[in-house]
Coordinates of C-alpha atoms and ligand atoms in Angstrom, one line a residue:
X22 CA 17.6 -19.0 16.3
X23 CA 16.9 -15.7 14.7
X24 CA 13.7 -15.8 12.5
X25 CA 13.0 -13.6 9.6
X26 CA 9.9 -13.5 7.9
X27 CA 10.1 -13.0 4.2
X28 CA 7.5 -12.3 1.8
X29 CA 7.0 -13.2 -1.8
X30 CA 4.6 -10.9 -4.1
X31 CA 3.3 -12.2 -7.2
X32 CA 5.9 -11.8 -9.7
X33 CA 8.5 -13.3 -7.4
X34 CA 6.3 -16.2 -7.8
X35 CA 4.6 -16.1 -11.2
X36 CA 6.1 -19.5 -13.0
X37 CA 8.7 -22.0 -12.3
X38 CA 11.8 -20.1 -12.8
X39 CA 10.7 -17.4 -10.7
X40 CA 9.8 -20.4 -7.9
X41 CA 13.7 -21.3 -8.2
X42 CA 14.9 -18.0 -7.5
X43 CA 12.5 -17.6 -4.6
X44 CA 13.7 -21.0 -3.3
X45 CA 17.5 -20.0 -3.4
X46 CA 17.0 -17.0 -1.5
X47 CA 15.4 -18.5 1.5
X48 CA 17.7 -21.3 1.0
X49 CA 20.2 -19.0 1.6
X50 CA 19.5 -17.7 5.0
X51 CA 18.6 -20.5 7.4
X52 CA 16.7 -17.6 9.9
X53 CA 14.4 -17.2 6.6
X54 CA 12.0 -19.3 8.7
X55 CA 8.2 -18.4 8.2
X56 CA 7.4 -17.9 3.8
X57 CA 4.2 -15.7 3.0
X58 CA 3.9 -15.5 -0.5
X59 CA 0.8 -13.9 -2.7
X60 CA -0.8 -15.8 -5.8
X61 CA 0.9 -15.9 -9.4
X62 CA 1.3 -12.8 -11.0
X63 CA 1.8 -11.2 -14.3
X64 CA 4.8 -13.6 -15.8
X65 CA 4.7 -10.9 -18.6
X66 CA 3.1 -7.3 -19.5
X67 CA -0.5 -8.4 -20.6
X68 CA -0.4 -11.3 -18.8
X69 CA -3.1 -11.7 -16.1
X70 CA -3.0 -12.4 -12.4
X71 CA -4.2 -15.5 -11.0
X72 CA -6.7 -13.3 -8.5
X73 CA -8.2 -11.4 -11.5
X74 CA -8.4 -14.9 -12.9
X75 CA -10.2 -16.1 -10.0
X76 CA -12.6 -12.8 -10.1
X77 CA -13.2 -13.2 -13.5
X78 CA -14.4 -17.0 -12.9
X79 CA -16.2 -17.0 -10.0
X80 CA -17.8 -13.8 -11.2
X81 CA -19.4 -16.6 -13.9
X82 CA -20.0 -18.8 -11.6
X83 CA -22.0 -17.0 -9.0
X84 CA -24.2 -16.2 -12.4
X85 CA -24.8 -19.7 -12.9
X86 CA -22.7 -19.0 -15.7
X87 CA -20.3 -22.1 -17.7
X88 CA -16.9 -21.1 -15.8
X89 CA -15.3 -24.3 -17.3
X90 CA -12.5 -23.0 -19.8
X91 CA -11.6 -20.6 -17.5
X92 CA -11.3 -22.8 -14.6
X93 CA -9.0 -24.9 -16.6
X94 CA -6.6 -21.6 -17.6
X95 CA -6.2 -21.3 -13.4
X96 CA -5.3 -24.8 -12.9
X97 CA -2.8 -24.7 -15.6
X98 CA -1.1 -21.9 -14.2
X99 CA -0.3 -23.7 -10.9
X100 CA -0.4 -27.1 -12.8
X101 CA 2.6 -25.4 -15.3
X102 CA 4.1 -24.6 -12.4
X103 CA 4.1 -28.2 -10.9
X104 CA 5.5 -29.8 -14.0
X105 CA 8.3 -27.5 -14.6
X106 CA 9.7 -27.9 -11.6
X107 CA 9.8 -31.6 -12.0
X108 CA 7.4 -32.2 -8.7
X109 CA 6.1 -35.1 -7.9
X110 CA 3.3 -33.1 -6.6
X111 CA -0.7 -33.2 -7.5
X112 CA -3.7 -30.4 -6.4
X113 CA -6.2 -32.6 -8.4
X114 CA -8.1 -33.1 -5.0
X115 CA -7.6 -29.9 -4.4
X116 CA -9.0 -28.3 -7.8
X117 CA -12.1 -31.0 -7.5
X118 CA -13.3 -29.2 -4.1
X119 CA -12.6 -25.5 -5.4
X120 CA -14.8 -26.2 -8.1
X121 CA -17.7 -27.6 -6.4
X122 CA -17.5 -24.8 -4.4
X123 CA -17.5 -22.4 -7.0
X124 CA -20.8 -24.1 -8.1
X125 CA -22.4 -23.9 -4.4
X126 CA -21.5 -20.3 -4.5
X127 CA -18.8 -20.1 -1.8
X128 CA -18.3 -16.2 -2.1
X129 CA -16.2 -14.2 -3.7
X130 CA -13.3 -13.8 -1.0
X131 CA -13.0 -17.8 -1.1
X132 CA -12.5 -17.8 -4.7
X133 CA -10.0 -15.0 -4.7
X134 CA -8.7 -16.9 -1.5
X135 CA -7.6 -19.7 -3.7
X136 CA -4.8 -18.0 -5.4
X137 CA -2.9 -17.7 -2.4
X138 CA -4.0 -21.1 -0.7
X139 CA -3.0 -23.1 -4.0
X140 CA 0.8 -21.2 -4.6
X141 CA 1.3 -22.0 -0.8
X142 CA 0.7 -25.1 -0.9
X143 CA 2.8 -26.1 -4.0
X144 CA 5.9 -24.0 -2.0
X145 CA 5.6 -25.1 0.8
X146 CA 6.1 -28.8 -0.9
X147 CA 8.8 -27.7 -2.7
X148 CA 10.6 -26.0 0.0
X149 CA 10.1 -28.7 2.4
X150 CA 8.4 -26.6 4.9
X151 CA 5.2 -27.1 6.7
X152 CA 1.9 -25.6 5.6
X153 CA 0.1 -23.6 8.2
X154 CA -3.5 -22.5 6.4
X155 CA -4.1 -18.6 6.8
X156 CA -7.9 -19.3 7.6
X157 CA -7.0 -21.1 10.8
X158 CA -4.7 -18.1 12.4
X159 CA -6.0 -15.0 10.5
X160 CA -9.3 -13.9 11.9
X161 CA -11.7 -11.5 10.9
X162 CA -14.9 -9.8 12.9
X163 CA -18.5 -10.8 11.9
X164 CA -18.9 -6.9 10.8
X165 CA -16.2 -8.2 8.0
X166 CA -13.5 -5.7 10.1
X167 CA -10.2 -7.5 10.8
X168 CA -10.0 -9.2 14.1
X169 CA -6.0 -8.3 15.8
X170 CA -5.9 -9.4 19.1
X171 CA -7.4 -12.7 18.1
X172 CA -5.0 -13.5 15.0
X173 CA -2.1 -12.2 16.8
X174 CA -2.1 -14.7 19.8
X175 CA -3.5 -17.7 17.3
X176 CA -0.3 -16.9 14.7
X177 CA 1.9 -16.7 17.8
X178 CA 0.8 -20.6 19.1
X179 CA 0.5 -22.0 15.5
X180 CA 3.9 -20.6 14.7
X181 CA 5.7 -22.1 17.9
X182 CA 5.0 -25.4 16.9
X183 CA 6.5 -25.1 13.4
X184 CA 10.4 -24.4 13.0
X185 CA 9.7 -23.3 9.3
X186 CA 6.4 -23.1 7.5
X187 CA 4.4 -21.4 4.8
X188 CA 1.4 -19.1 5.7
X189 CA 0.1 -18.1 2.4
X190 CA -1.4 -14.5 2.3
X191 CA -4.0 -12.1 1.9
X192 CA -6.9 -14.3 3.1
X193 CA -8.5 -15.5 7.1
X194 CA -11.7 -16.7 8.0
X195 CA -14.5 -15.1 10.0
X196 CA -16.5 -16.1 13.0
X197 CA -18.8 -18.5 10.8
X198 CA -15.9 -20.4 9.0
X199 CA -15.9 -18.5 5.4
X200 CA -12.9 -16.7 3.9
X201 CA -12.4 -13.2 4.1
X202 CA -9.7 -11.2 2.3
X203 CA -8.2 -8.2 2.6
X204 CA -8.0 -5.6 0.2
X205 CA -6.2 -5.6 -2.8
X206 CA -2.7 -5.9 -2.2
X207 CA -3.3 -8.0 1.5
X208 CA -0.5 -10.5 1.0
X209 CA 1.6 -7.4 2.8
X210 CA -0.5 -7.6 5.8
X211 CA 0.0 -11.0 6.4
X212 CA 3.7 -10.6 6.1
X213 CA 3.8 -8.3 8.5
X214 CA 1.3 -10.1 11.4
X215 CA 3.0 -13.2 10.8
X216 CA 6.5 -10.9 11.3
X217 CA 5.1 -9.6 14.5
X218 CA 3.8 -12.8 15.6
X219 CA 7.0 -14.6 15.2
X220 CA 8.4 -11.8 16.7
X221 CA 10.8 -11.5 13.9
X222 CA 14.4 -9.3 13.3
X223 CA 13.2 -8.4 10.2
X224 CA 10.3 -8.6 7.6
X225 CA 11.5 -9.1 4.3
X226 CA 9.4 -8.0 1.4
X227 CA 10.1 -9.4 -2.2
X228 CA 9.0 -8.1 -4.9
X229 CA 10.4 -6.7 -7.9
X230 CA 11.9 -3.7 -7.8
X231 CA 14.7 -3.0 -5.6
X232 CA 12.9 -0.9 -3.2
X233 CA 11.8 2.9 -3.0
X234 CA 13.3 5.6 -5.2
X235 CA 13.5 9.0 -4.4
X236 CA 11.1 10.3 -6.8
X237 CA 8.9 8.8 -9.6
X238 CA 11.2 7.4 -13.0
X239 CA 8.4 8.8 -14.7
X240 CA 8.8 11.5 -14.0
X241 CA 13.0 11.7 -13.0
X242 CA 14.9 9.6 -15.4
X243 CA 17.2 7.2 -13.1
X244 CA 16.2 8.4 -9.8
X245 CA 18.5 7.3 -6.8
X246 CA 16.9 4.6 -4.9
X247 CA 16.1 5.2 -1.0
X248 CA 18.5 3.2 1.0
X249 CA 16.9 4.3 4.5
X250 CA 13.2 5.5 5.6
X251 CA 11.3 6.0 8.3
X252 CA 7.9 4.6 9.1
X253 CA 6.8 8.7 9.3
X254 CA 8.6 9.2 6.3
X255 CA 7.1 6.1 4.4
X256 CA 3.5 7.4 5.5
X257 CA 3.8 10.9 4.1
X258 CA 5.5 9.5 0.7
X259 CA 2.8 6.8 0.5
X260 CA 0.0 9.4 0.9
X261 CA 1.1 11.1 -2.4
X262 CA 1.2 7.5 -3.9
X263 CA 4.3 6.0 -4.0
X264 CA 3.2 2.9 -3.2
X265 CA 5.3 -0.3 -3.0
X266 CA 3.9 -1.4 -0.1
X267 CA 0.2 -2.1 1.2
X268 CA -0.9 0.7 3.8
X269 CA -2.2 -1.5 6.4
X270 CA 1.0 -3.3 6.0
X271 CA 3.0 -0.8 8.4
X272 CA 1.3 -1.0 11.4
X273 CA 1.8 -4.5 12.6
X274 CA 5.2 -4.3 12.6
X275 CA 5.9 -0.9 13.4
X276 CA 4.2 -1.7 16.8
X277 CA 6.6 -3.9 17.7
X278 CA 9.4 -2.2 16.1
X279 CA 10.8 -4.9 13.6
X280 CA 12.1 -3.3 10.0
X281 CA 11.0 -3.6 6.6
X282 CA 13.1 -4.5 3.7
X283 CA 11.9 -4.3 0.2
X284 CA 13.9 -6.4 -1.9
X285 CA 14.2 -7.4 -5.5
X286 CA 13.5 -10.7 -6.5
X287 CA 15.3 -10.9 -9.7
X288 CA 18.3 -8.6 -8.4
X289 CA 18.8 -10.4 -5.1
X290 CA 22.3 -8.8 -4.1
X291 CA 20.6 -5.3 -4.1
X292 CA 20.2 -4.1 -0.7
X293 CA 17.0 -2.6 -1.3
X294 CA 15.1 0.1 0.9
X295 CA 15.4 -0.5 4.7
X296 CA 12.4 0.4 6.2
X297 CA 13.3 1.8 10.0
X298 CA 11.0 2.6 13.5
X299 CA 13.0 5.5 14.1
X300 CA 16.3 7.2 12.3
X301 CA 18.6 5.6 14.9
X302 CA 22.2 6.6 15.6
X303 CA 24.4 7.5 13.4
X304 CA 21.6 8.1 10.6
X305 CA 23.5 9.5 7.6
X306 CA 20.1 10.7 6.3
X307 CA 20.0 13.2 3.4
X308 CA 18.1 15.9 4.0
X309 CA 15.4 14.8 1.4
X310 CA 14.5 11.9 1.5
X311 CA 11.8 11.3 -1.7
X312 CA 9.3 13.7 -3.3
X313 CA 6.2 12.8 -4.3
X314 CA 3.0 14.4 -5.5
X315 CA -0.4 14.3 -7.0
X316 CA -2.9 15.9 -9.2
X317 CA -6.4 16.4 -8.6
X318 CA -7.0 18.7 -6.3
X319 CA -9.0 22.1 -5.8
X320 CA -8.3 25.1 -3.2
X321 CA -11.7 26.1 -1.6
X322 CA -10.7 29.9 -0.9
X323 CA -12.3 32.1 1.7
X324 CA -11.9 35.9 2.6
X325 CA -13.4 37.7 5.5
X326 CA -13.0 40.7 6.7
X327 CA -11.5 40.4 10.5
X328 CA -11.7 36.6 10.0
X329 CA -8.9 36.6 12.4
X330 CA -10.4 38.4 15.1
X331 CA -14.1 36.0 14.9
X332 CA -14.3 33.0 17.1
X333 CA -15.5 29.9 15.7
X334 CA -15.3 30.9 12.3
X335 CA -12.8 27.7 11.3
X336 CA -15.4 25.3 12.7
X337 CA -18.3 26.7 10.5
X338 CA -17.0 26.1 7.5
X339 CA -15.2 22.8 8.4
X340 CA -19.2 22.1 9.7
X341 CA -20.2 22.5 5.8
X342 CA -17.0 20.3 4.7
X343 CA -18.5 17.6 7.8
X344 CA -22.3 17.4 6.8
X345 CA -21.3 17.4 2.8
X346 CA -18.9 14.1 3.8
X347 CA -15.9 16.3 2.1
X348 CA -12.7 15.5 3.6
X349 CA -9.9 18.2 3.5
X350 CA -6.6 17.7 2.9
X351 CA -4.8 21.0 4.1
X352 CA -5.6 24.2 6.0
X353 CA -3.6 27.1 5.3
X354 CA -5.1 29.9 6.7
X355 CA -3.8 33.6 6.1
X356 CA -5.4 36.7 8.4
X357 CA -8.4 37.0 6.7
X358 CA -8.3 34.3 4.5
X359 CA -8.5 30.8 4.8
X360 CA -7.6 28.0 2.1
X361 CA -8.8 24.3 2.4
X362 CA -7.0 22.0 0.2
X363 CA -9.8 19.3 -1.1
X364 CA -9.7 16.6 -4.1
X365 CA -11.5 18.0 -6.8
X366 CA -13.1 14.1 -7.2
X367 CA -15.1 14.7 -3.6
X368 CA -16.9 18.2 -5.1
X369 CA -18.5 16.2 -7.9
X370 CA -22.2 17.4 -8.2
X371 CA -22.0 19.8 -4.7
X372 CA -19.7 22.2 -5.9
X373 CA -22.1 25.2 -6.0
X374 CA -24.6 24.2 -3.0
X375 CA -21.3 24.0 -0.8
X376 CA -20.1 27.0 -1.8
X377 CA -23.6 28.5 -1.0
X378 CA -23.7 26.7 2.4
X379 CA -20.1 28.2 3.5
X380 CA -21.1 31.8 2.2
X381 CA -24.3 31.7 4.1
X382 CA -23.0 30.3 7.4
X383 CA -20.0 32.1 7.8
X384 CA -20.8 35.3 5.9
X385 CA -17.8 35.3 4.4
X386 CA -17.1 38.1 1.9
X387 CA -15.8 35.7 -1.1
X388 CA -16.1 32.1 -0.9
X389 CA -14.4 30.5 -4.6
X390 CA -13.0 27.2 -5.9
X391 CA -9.9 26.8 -7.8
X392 CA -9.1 23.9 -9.9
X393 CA -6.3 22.4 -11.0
X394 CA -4.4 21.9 -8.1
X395 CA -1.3 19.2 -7.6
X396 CA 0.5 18.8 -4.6
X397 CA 3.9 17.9 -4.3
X398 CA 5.6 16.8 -0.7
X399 CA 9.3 17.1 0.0
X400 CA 9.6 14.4 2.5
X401 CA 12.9 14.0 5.1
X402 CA 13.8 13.6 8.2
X403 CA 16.9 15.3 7.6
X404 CA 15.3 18.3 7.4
X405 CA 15.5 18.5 10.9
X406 CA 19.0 19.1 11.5
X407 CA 19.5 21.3 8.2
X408 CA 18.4 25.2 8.2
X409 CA 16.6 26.3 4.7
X410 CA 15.5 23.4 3.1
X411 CA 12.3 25.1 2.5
X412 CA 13.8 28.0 1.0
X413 CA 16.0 25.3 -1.0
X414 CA 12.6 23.8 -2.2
X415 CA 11.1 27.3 -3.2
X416 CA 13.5 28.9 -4.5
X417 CA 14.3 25.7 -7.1
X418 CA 10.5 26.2 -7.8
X419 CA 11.1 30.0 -8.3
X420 CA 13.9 29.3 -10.6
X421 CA 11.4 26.9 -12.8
X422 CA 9.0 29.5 -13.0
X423 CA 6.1 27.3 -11.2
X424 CA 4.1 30.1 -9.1
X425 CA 3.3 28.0 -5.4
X426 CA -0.4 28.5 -4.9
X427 CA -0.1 26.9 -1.4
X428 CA 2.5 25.9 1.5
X429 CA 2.0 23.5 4.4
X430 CA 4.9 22.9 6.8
X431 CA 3.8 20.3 9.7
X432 CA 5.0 20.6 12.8
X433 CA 6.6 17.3 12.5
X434 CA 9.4 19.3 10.2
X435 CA 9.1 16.3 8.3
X436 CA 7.3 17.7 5.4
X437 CA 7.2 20.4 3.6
X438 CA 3.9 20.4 1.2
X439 CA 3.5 23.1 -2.1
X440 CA 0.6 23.2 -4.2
X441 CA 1.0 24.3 -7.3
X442 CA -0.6 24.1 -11.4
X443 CA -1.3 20.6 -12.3
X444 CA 0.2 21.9 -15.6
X445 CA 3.8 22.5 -13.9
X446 CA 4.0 19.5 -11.7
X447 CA 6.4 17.5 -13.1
X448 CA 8.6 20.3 -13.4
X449 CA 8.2 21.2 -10.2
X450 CA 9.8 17.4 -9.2
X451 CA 12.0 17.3 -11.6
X452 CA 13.4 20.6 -10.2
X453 CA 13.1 20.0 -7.0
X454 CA 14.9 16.9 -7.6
X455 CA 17.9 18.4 -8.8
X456 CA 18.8 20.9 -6.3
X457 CA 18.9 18.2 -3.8
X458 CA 19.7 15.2 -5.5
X459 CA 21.4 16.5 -8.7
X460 CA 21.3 15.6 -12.2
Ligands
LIG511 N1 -3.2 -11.7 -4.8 C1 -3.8 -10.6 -4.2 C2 -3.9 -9.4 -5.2 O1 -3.6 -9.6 -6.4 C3 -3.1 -10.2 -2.9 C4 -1.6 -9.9 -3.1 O2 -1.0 -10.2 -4.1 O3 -1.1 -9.3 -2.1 O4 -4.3 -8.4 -4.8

């Protein structure tokens, strides 16, 4: 049989009712096999998630601090949960060893750990399906980095001998038997090495919006939602933060080819964003496919007479940018110019030594920083096949007034980068938007 691996965020799994609705959908497809699904999350606005909750408590507890009271508000979370969906189900044992480990000081990563571990545990009861423990098939190096080869072939054996089964996420163990995490978010890597592992059709990710939207509601009222993307695509959008999805998430299953689909939990008919290796055949892709953008970012800007026609004179001043630990972002260059595209964050107490350090090693005849900077990426691998989207793009600029400080076309043709005043930037998406989405 087919296997699809679906995965459950935290609102898909906050309280009971939102535990029904998860049930019915993998009730619904029988190849819904192998359930990874992240601790309870925000049931309502101000609410808090049970890892912050965690956090908050163990944070006590590691002080030798009373952690009682809010001990008791995590247990009732998952003890809520239990009653309301008329279990005959009990984690007392379970809540007595997490808090005499709390006391014994079992780490941070453990504590957090527990969010996961307890919400699997009560669905995989409730589903019927067997509980596989992520600390016994996620592995992580004794340097704390995450261990593939390793969990990959352990995920593959555990996972043969269950038909269907719960993994929860976000959490494995390292080389001397504690917990380690992943970073915020991790419950998305899991997914995807258990997809891999099981060498799934498809990697399902639940959550609760109904996938990826062409540009920020923020920002666009209504935007149209993404229906296809690719992997490359994905990347550059997520870059500019449009983030549904945990980075590290991607690259599991993009090795091995298997799609994403972001789905909505409470809107379970939606098709969602499809998240795709390649653009395949017959790809009715538009030619954009989302814009994004950011603010914070500063053009380091750099004239030289003859810069052109000197040898070497790049690597000089990407030397300065290498010894000051400043990481650029772009690299326009003109003839005798040269613009490096930096966040403004990483110039914080160096602006005027670095500047001194480029002027004096490259000799430059004006070495300045300008502020103020956002970015904003046209993303789509349409643009391939259609002639003059850039001048599309500008030229919708133009007609919003916004002045483009900086353009950056990769080679990929897949992206098409302006930088431009912070002050104009969501103009420049909204009209960017419209000339090739519409109204
Ligand atoms: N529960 C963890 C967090 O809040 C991991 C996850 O939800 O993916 O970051």
């Amino acid at each position: 049989m087919l296997v699809k691996v679906v995965k459950f965020g935290g609102s898909s799994l906050a309280d009971a009712a939102q535990f029904q609705k998860v049930a019915a959908i993998i009730k619904a497809d029988p190849e819904r096999r192998y359930v990874v699904p992240s601790a309870p999350g925000k049931r309502f606005r101000e609410d808090t998630k049970v890892t912050d909750m965690l956090y908050a408590c163990y944070e006590r507890a590691a002080r030798g601090a009373e952690f009682d009271g809010l001990f008791a508000q995590v247990r009732e979370r998952y003890d809520g949960i239990i009653r309301e969906l008329g279990m005959d189900y009990s984690l007392d044992r379970e809540f007595a060893h997490i808090q005499s480990a709390f006391v014994n000081k079992s780490g941070r990563d453990y504590a957090a750990s527990r969010g996961e571990y307890l919400n699997g545990k009560i669905l995989a009861a409730y589903l019927g399906y067997d509980f596989i423990d992520a600390a016994r098939v996620v592995f992580f190096n004794d340097d704390g980095s995450f261990n593939d080869e390793l969990t990959h072939q352990s995920l593959r054996d555990e996972l043969s001998r269950h038909e269907r089964a719960v993994i929860p996420g976000f959490y494995g163990s390292m080389p001397n038997d504690t917990i380690k995490t992943f970073s915020r978010g991790g419950s998305d890597v899991t997914g995807s090495l258990v997809a891999r592992a099981a060498g799934a059709v498809l990697y399902e990710n639940w959550t609760d919006v109904s996938g990826f939207l062409v540009a920020d509601p923020r920002i666009v009222p209504n935007p149209k939602q993404i229906k296809r993307i690719t992997y490359r695509e994905l990347r550059e959008l997520s870059y500019m933060g449009a983030t549904v999805l945990h980075e590290d998430a991607i690259f599991p299953v993009r090795q091995a080819g298997i799609p994403i689909n972001i789905k909505n939990t409470n809107v379970p008919s939606d098709p969602g964003t499809m998240i795709v290796p390649e653009s395949g055949e017959g790809d009715d892709a538009q030619t954009i496919t989302g814009i994004a953008g950011k603010k914070g970012f500063s053009i380091l800007h750099i004239e030289k007479d003859m810069m052109n026609q000197e040898i070497g004179f790049g690597l000089k001043v990407l030397e300065v940018l290498e010894e000051r630990e400043i990481s650029f972002e772009h690299l326009p260059s003109g003839i005798d110019t040269m613009s490096i595209v930096v966040a403004t964050e990483a110039l914080e107490g160096q602006r005027e030594e670095l500047l001194r350090w480029i002027k004096r090693r490259t000799k430059a005849d004006l070495v300045e920083l300008h502020d103020g900077i956002a970015l904003i990426a046209v993303v789509g691998r349409g643009m391939l096949k259609a002639v003059g989207t850039a001048a599309r793009a500008f030229s919708a600029l133009a007609g919003a007034g916004i002045n483009i400080r900086m353009i950056d076309q990769g080679s990929s043709e897949l992206n098409i980068i302006a930088g431009i005043d912070e002050d104009h930037f969501e103009d420049a998406i909204r009209s960017i938007y419209k000339e090739f989405i519409g109204e």
